[in-house]
Coordinates of C-alpha atoms in Angstrom, one line a residue:
M1 CA -1.1 -27.4 27.2
T2 CA -2.2 -23.9 28.4
L3 CA 0.2 -22.2 30.8
A4 CA -1.4 -20.6 33.8
A5 CA -1.3 -16.9 34.0
A6 CA 1.4 -15.6 36.3
K7 CA 0.2 -13.9 39.4
L8 CA 1.4 -10.7 40.9
N9 CA 3.2 -10.9 44.2
A10 CA 2.7 -7.2 44.7
F11 CA -0.7 -5.7 43.9
P12 CA -0.5 -2.1 42.5
I13 CA -2.6 0.5 44.3
F14 CA -2.7 4.3 44.5
L15 CA -2.3 5.5 48.2
K16 CA -3.7 8.9 49.1
V17 CA -0.9 11.0 50.5
E18 CA -2.2 14.6 50.2
G19 CA -1.2 16.4 53.4
E20 CA 0.2 13.2 54.9
A21 CA 3.7 12.7 56.2
V22 CA 6.0 10.4 54.2
V23 CA 9.2 9.7 55.9
I24 CA 12.7 9.1 54.3
V25 CA 15.5 7.9 56.6
G26 CA 18.9 8.7 55.1
G27 CA 21.1 11.5 53.9
G28 CA 22.7 10.3 50.7
D29 CA 21.9 9.7 47.0
E30 CA 19.4 7.0 47.8
A31 CA 17.4 9.3 50.0
L32 CA 17.6 12.1 47.3
A33 CA 16.3 9.8 44.6
K34 CA 13.2 8.8 46.7
A35 CA 12.7 12.5 47.6
R36 CA 12.6 13.5 44.0
L37 CA 10.1 10.8 43.2
L38 CA 7.9 11.8 46.2
A39 CA 8.0 15.4 45.2
Q40 CA 5.7 14.6 42.3
S41 CA 3.0 14.1 45.0
S42 CA 1.3 16.5 47.4
A43 CA 2.7 14.5 50.5
E44 CA 4.6 16.2 53.3
I45 CA 8.1 14.9 52.9
R46 CA 10.2 14.5 56.1
I47 CA 13.8 13.5 55.9
I48 CA 15.6 12.0 58.9
A49 CA 19.3 12.2 59.0
D50 CA 22.0 13.5 61.3
H51 CA 24.1 14.1 58.3
V52 CA 23.0 14.9 54.7
E53 CA 25.1 15.1 51.5
P54 CA 25.3 18.7 49.8
H55 CA 23.0 17.7 46.9
L56 CA 20.2 16.5 49.3
R57 CA 20.6 19.6 51.5
D58 CA 20.2 21.8 48.5
W59 CA 17.2 19.9 47.3
I60 CA 15.5 20.1 50.8
A61 CA 16.0 23.9 50.8
A62 CA 14.7 24.3 47.2
N63 CA 11.6 22.1 47.7
G64 CA 10.4 22.9 51.1
A65 CA 10.9 19.5 52.6
T66 CA 11.3 19.0 56.4
R67 CA 14.7 17.9 57.7
I68 CA 14.8 16.2 61.1
H69 CA 18.4 16.7 62.3
A70 CA 18.7 13.7 64.5
A71 CA 19.9 10.0 64.5
Y72 CA 17.1 7.6 63.7
D73 CA 14.6 6.6 66.3
A74 CA 11.4 4.7 65.9
S75 CA 9.4 7.6 67.5
L76 CA 10.4 9.8 64.5
I77 CA 8.4 7.7 62.0
E78 CA 5.1 7.5 64.0
R79 CA 2.0 8.7 62.2
A80 CA 3.7 8.5 58.8
V81 CA 1.7 6.9 56.0
M82 CA 4.9 5.5 54.3
V83 CA 8.5 5.1 55.4
F84 CA 11.6 4.7 53.2
A85 CA 14.7 3.2 54.6
A86 CA 17.5 4.7 52.5
T87 CA 20.5 4.7 54.7
G88 CA 22.7 2.5 52.7
D89 CA 23.4 0.5 56.0
E90 CA 21.8 -3.0 55.9
A91 CA 21.5 -3.4 59.6
L92 CA 19.9 0.1 60.1
D93 CA 17.5 -0.4 57.1
R94 CA 16.5 -3.7 58.6
L95 CA 15.8 -2.0 62.0
I96 CA 13.7 0.7 60.3
S97 CA 11.7 -1.9 58.4
Q98 CA 11.0 -3.8 61.6
D99 CA 10.0 -0.7 63.5
A100 CA 7.7 0.5 60.7
R101 CA 5.9 -2.9 60.6
E102 CA 5.3 -2.8 64.3
L103 CA 3.7 0.6 63.9
G104 CA 1.6 -0.7 61.1
I105 CA 3.3 1.6 58.5
P106 CA 4.2 0.3 55.0
V107 CA 7.9 0.4 54.5
N108 CA 10.3 0.3 51.5
A109 CA 14.0 -0.4 51.9
V110 CA 16.0 0.8 49.0
D111 CA 17.6 -2.1 47.0
R112 CA 16.6 -4.6 49.7
P113 CA 13.5 -6.3 48.3
E114 CA 13.3 -8.7 51.1
L115 CA 12.7 -5.9 53.6
C116 CA 10.0 -4.1 51.5
D117 CA 6.2 -4.1 52.0
F118 CA 5.8 -2.2 48.7
F119 CA 7.9 -1.3 45.7
T120 CA 8.1 2.2 44.2
P121 CA 7.2 2.1 40.5
A122 CA 8.7 3.9 37.5
L123 CA 6.2 6.8 37.2
V124 CA 4.8 8.6 34.2
N125 CA 3.2 11.7 35.7
R126 CA 0.4 13.5 34.0
A127 CA -1.3 14.5 37.2
P128 CA -4.1 13.7 37.9
V129 CA -3.3 10.9 35.6
A130 CA -0.4 8.6 36.6
V131 CA 1.0 5.4 35.0
A132 CA 3.0 3.3 37.3
I133 CA 5.4 0.5 36.0
G134 CA 6.6 -2.0 38.5
T135 CA 8.7 -5.2 38.3
E136 CA 8.4 -6.2 42.1
G137 CA 12.1 -5.0 42.4
A138 CA 13.3 -7.6 39.9
G139 CA 14.2 -5.1 37.1
P140 CA 14.3 -1.4 38.0
V141 CA 16.2 -0.6 34.7
L142 CA 13.6 -2.5 32.7
A143 CA 10.9 -0.5 34.5
Q144 CA 12.6 2.8 33.5
M145 CA 12.8 1.7 29.9
I146 CA 9.2 0.9 29.8
R147 CA 8.4 4.3 31.5
A148 CA 10.4 6.1 28.7
R149 CA 8.3 4.4 26.0
V150 CA 4.9 5.1 27.7
D151 CA 6.0 8.7 28.4
R152 CA 6.6 9.3 24.7
M153 CA 3.1 7.9 23.8
L154 CA 1.2 10.3 26.1
S155 CA 0.4 13.9 25.3
P156 CA 2.1 16.3 27.8
Q157 CA -1.3 17.9 28.2
L158 CA -3.1 14.7 29.2
G159 CA -3.3 15.7 32.8
A160 CA -4.9 19.1 31.9
L161 CA -7.3 17.3 29.7
A162 CA -8.3 14.8 32.4
T163 CA -8.8 17.9 34.8
L164 CA -11.0 19.5 32.2
G165 CA -13.0 16.3 31.8
A166 CA -13.6 16.1 35.5
G167 CA -15.4 19.5 35.3
F168 CA -17.8 18.1 32.7
R169 CA -18.6 14.8 34.4
D170 CA -21.7 15.9 36.3
A171 CA -23.1 17.6 33.1
V172 CA -22.5 14.5 31.0
E173 CA -24.2 12.2 33.5
R174 CA -27.2 14.5 33.5
L175 CA -27.6 15.1 29.8
L176 CA -26.3 12.0 28.1
P177 CA -27.7 8.5 28.5
R178 CA -25.5 5.7 29.6
G179 CA -24.0 3.3 27.0
N180 CA -22.7 4.1 23.5
V181 CA -23.7 7.8 23.6
R182 CA -21.8 8.6 26.7
R183 CA -18.9 6.4 25.7
G184 CA -18.8 8.1 22.4
F185 CA -18.8 11.6 24.0
W186 CA -15.7 10.7 26.2
R187 CA -13.8 9.1 23.3
E188 CA -14.3 12.2 21.3
F189 CA -13.5 14.4 24.3
F190 CA -10.1 12.7 24.9
E191 CA -9.2 12.2 21.3
G192 CA -11.1 14.9 19.4
A193 CA -11.3 18.6 19.3
P194 CA -10.9 19.3 23.1
A195 CA -7.7 17.3 23.1
R196 CA -6.3 18.9 20.1
A197 CA -7.0 22.4 21.4
L198 CA -5.2 21.6 24.7
D199 CA -2.2 20.1 22.8
N200 CA -1.9 23.6 21.3
G201 CA -2.1 25.2 24.8
Q202 CA -5.6 26.6 24.1
L203 CA -7.5 25.9 27.3
A204 CA -10.5 28.3 26.5
E205 CA -10.8 26.7 23.0
A206 CA -10.7 23.2 24.6
H207 CA -13.5 24.2 27.0
D208 CA -15.6 25.6 24.1
A209 CA -15.0 22.5 22.1
A210 CA -16.1 20.3 25.0
T211 CA -19.2 22.4 25.5
E212 CA -20.2 22.1 21.8
L213 CA -19.5 18.4 21.9
L214 CA -21.9 18.0 24.9
L215 CA -24.6 20.1 23.1
Q216 CA -24.3 17.9 20.1
K217 CA -24.9 14.8 22.3
G218 CA -21.4 13.5 21.6
S219 CA -21.8 13.4 17.8
I220 CA -18.4 12.8 16.3
K221 CA -16.7 15.2 13.8
G222 CA -14.0 14.0 11.5
H223 CA -10.6 15.4 11.5
V224 CA -7.6 15.2 9.1
A225 CA -3.9 15.2 10.2
L226 CA -1.4 15.8 7.4
V227 CA 1.5 13.9 9.0
G228 CA 5.2 13.7 7.9
A229 CA 6.3 10.1 8.0
G230 CA 10.0 11.1 7.7
P231 CA 12.5 9.7 5.2
G232 CA 11.7 6.1 6.0
A233 CA 13.2 5.0 9.3
E234 CA 10.4 4.4 11.8
D235 CA 12.4 5.8 14.7
L236 CA 12.6 9.3 13.0
L237 CA 8.8 9.6 13.3
T238 CA 7.9 12.5 15.7
L239 CA 6.1 11.6 19.0
R240 CA 3.0 13.6 17.9
A241 CA 2.9 11.7 14.6
H242 CA 3.0 8.4 16.6
R243 CA 0.2 9.4 18.9
L244 CA -2.0 10.5 15.9
L245 CA -1.3 7.1 14.2
M246 CA -2.5 5.3 17.3
E247 CA -5.7 7.4 17.4
A248 CA -6.5 7.2 13.6
D249 CA -9.5 5.4 12.2
V250 CA -8.1 5.6 8.7
I251 CA -4.5 5.9 7.5
V252 CA -4.2 7.3 3.9
H253 CA -0.6 6.8 3.0
D254 CA 1.9 7.4 0.1
A255 CA 3.6 4.7 -1.8
L256 CA 7.0 5.7 -0.4
V257 CA 6.0 5.3 3.3
P258 CA 7.5 2.0 4.5
E259 CA 5.2 -0.7 6.0
A260 CA 7.1 -0.4 9.3
V261 CA 5.9 3.2 9.7
I262 CA 2.3 2.4 8.6
S263 CA 2.1 -0.5 11.1
M264 CA 2.8 2.0 14.0
G265 CA -0.9 2.9 13.7
R266 CA -3.8 1.1 15.4
R267 CA -4.2 -2.5 14.3
D268 CA -7.8 -2.0 13.4
A269 CA -7.3 1.2 11.5
E270 CA -8.3 1.1 7.8
R271 CA -5.2 1.5 5.5
L272 CA -5.7 3.2 2.2
P273 CA -2.7 3.4 -0.2
V274 CA -3.0 6.4 -2.5
G275 CA 0.6 7.2 -3.3
K276 CA 1.9 8.0 -6.7
R277 CA 5.0 6.4 -8.2
K278 CA 6.4 7.0 -11.6
G279 CA 4.3 5.1 -14.0
C280 CA 1.9 3.8 -11.3
H281 CA -0.5 6.7 -10.5
S282 CA -3.2 5.0 -8.4
K283 CA -5.2 8.1 -7.6
T284 CA -5.1 11.6 -8.9
Q285 CA -4.5 14.5 -6.4
S286 CA -8.1 15.6 -7.0
E287 CA -9.3 12.1 -6.0
I288 CA -7.1 12.1 -2.9
N289 CA -8.5 15.5 -1.9
D290 CA -12.1 14.2 -2.3
L291 CA -11.3 11.0 -0.3
L292 CA -10.0 13.0 2.7
V293 CA -13.0 15.3 2.8
E294 CA -15.4 12.3 2.4
L295 CA -13.7 10.4 5.2
A296 CA -13.7 13.4 7.6
Q297 CA -17.4 14.2 6.8
A298 CA -18.1 10.6 7.8
G299 CA -16.7 11.3 11.3
K300 CA -13.4 9.6 10.8
R301 CA -10.1 10.5 12.3
V302 CA -7.8 10.5 9.3
V303 CA -4.0 10.5 9.1
R304 CA -2.8 11.5 5.7
L305 CA 0.7 9.9 5.9
K306 CA 3.2 11.6 3.6
S307 CA 6.9 10.7 3.1
G308 CA 9.3 13.2 4.5
D309 CA 7.6 16.5 5.4
P310 CA 4.0 17.3 4.2
L311 CA 5.0 20.8 3.3
V312 CA 8.1 19.9 1.2
F313 CA 6.9 18.7 -2.2
G314 CA 4.0 16.9 -0.6
R315 CA 1.1 18.7 -2.2
A316 CA -0.2 19.6 1.2
G317 CA -1.3 23.0 0.0
E318 CA -3.9 21.5 -2.4
E319 CA -5.2 19.1 0.3
M320 CA -5.4 21.9 3.0
Q321 CA -7.3 24.0 0.5
A322 CA -9.8 21.2 -0.2
M323 CA -10.4 20.8 3.5
R324 CA -10.8 24.5 4.1
D325 CA -13.4 24.7 1.3
A326 CA -15.3 21.8 2.8
G327 CA -15.1 23.1 6.3
V328 CA -13.2 20.1 7.6
S329 CA -10.8 20.5 10.5
Y330 CA -7.3 19.6 10.0
E331 CA -3.7 19.9 11.3
V332 CA -0.2 19.6 10.0
V333 CA 2.5 17.6 11.7
P334 CA 6.0 18.1 10.3
G335 CA 8.3 15.3 9.5
V336 CA 12.1 14.9 8.9
T337 CA 12.5 15.8 5.3
S338 CA 14.8 13.5 3.1
A339 CA 17.4 16.3 2.6
F340 CA 18.1 16.3 6.3
A341 CA 18.2 12.6 6.5
A342 CA 20.6 12.4 3.5
A343 CA 22.8 15.0 5.0
A344 CA 22.9 13.0 8.3
D345 CA 23.8 9.8 6.3
F346 CA 26.8 11.7 4.9
E347 CA 27.6 13.6 8.1
L348 CA 27.3 16.5 5.8
P349 CA 26.9 20.2 7.0
L350 CA 24.2 21.7 4.9
T351 CA 25.4 25.2 6.0
L352 CA 29.1 25.8 6.7
R353 CA 30.5 28.9 8.3
G354 CA 32.6 30.8 5.9
V355 CA 31.4 28.6 3.0
T356 CA 27.5 28.8 2.7
S357 CA 24.7 30.1 4.8
S358 CA 21.7 29.4 2.5
M359 CA 20.0 26.3 1.2
V360 CA 17.7 25.4 -1.7
F361 CA 15.1 22.6 -1.9
T362 CA 14.0 21.6 -5.4
T363 CA 12.8 18.7 -7.5
G364 CA 15.0 19.5 -10.5
H365 CA 12.1 19.5 -12.8
D366 CA 12.2 23.3 -12.6
L367 CA 15.1 23.1 -15.1
K368 CA 12.8 21.7 -17.8
G369 CA 11.6 25.2 -18.6
G370 CA 13.3 27.6 -20.9
S371 CA 14.6 30.1 -18.3
L372 CA 16.9 29.5 -15.5
P373 CA 15.0 29.4 -12.2
D374 CA 16.1 31.7 -9.3
W375 CA 17.3 28.7 -7.2
A376 CA 19.9 27.9 -9.9
K377 CA 21.3 31.4 -9.6
L378 CA 21.5 30.9 -5.8
A379 CA 23.4 27.7 -6.4
I380 CA 26.0 29.6 -8.5
S381 CA 26.3 32.1 -5.7
G382 CA 27.2 29.4 -3.2
A383 CA 24.0 27.9 -1.8
T384 CA 23.7 24.3 -1.0
V385 CA 21.1 22.6 -3.3
A386 CA 19.1 19.6 -2.3
V387 CA 17.4 17.9 -5.4
Y388 CA 14.5 15.6 -4.6
M389 CA 13.5 12.7 -7.0
G390 CA 16.5 13.7 -9.1
R391 CA 17.8 10.5 -10.7
S392 CA 15.8 10.8 -14.0
V393 CA 16.7 14.5 -14.4
A394 CA 20.3 14.3 -13.2
A395 CA 21.8 15.1 -16.6
D396 CA 19.5 18.1 -17.0
V397 CA 20.4 19.4 -13.5
A398 CA 24.1 19.1 -14.1
G399 CA 24.0 20.3 -17.7
R400 CA 21.9 23.4 -17.0
L401 CA 23.9 24.3 -13.8
I402 CA 27.2 24.0 -15.6
D403 CA 25.9 26.0 -18.6
A404 CA 24.8 28.7 -16.1
G405 CA 28.3 29.0 -14.6
L406 CA 28.5 26.5 -11.7
S407 CA 31.9 24.8 -11.7
P408 CA 31.8 21.2 -13.0
D409 CA 34.1 20.4 -10.0
T410 CA 31.4 21.4 -7.5
A411 CA 31.0 18.6 -4.9
V412 CA 28.0 16.3 -5.1
A413 CA 26.6 13.7 -2.6
V414 CA 23.9 11.2 -3.5
V415 CA 21.8 9.0 -1.2
E416 CA 19.4 6.2 -2.2
N417 CA 17.0 5.3 0.6
A418 CA 18.1 7.9 3.1
S419 CA 18.0 7.0 6.7
L420 CA 17.2 3.3 6.0
K421 CA 19.6 0.3 6.6
N422 CA 19.7 -0.5 2.9
R423 CA 20.8 3.1 2.0
R424 CA 23.5 3.6 -0.6
R425 CA 25.8 6.6 -0.8
F426 CA 27.8 8.0 -3.7
H427 CA 30.0 11.0 -4.0
G428 CA 31.6 12.9 -6.9
T429 CA 31.4 16.2 -8.8
L430 CA 28.7 18.0 -10.8
A431 CA 30.4 16.6 -13.9
D432 CA 29.8 13.0 -12.6
L433 CA 26.1 13.6 -11.9
P434 CA 24.7 12.5 -15.3
S435 CA 25.8 8.9 -14.7
L436 CA 22.9 8.6 -12.2
E437 CA 20.4 8.7 -15.1
A438 CA 21.6 5.3 -16.4
R439 CA 21.7 3.6 -13.0
S440 CA 18.9 1.1 -13.3
D441 CA 20.2 -0.5 -10.0
L442 CA 18.9 2.5 -8.1
D443 CA 15.2 1.8 -7.6
G444 CA 14.7 3.6 -4.3
P445 CA 14.1 7.3 -3.8
V446 CA 17.2 9.3 -4.5
M447 CA 18.4 12.6 -2.9
T448 CA 21.2 14.7 -4.4
I449 CA 23.0 17.5 -2.6
I450 CA 25.1 19.9 -4.5
G451 CA 27.4 22.7 -3.2
D452 CA 30.8 23.6 -1.8
A453 CA 29.6 22.5 1.7
V454 CA 29.4 18.9 0.4
A455 CA 33.2 18.8 0.4
G456 CA 33.0 18.7 4.3
A457 CA 31.0 15.4 4.2
N458 CA 32.3 11.9 5.4
F459 CA 32.9 9.9 2.2
E460 CA 34.4 6.8 4.0
L461 CA 31.2 4.7 3.4
S462 CA 30.3 6.0 0.0
E463 CA 31.1 5.0 -3.6
P464 CA 32.6 7.4 -6.2
L465 CA 30.1 8.2 -9.0
A466 CA 33.1 8.4 -11.4
A467 CA 33.6 4.6 -11.1
H468 CA 30.3 3.9 -12.6
R469 CA 30.9 6.5 -15.3
H470 CA 34.1 4.9 -16.2
E471 CA 32.5 1.5 -16.4
Q472 CA 29.8 2.9 -18.7
A473 CA 32.5 4.4 -20.9
A474 CA 34.4 1.2 -21.0
R475 CA 31.3 -0.8 -21.8
A476 CA 30.4 1.5 -24.6
A477 CA 33.9 1.3 -26.1
L478 CA 33.8 -2.5 -25.9
E479 CA 30.4 -2.6 -27.7
G480 CA 31.7 -0.2 -30.3
S481 CA 34.7 -2.4 -31.1
R482 CA 32.6 -5.4 -31.4
A483 CA 30.4 -3.6 -33.9

């Protein structure tokens, strides 16, 4: 059995209000809320009240609204295009609604749906673009929740882009044929180079990009965005990263990027896994570089989705150079790097007044060489050290730092799967760190933070590293006695 589609009892329209009088009757918080909403339009706002609260009085003065200092009378709402009854008095609101209807003026009575001819929506304003969300008065809080989600999805520059597009409409209709060519032009205009230029606040560059697109008959140029996916939790993705995922034709992603983040892209976007994990190198870096260039040159919008931040151990430098060499346009969108997520999981201050004011990011593999790297010297002088991908080299990190003079009692915090619900936290000292290397139960990405500032972390939800070290020692002793 197929259910019939529900029908709207209130049909959404956009009413022209430029230069027209919109009347609000009331002097309290309800009137102020409607005034703030209407101030997003070019209407002439008139507020009728013999008494107004201080906040509303200040708002009227600051926004150039007109106050009619009088008790309500039907003559005061004549020739308005809309009326809002916001007195808080049910009998008076009912009278205002009745008068407005007799005058043929649409009326809204605040929090009284039965007296309303129309409902005010939750509004996402990107003038001249507007998105209105309504629930016919049934769920104003729900409408606001939806508005917040839509607002996050839309570029702050969308209105400026729409205005720029209006200036090109006549030229597009003269020069480009109807159908796919014209649709292709507008898609590229609103998602391609003009949109990217405006997102960066470059109006002149956006105009030039739109002109070039018009001269090229709307031919699409590819683009690559190197996007930080963050440490794993999808709600740590930036708003810009989310918008680019929704626009991407192809998502080229690392192995460590969770499916929940990848699925935030368009459903019909092609997904290409290219990530490298220990012992499972699916593509070389050179092959990834070539793939990005090839996709962009084919006119694709590509998101290169990298775990954490693209510029922190993400090999973004090599990919950017490959695109520069090929003349491919690209951009970089930062992400929350794993060190910050791990610190947040531990409530750990990475810098601490009077203790440390500097920080080091490293993979730990630097210690494989014969000489001590500069960052190790910084660690000894008090810097906080964040070690990425450090489980397999934990013993090397600890040993070399202790040999170089860092105290074995220096505090250490370790997080597996930082930011995710299945994260695991461990704490201890530099002397305990080598026990990580034998932890076969840790199969997720591991972040290690070393330094005196770590002592300020919250260890209530973490396990001591020393416990596992003692278990290993006891197990070894037992096996030795059996032998």
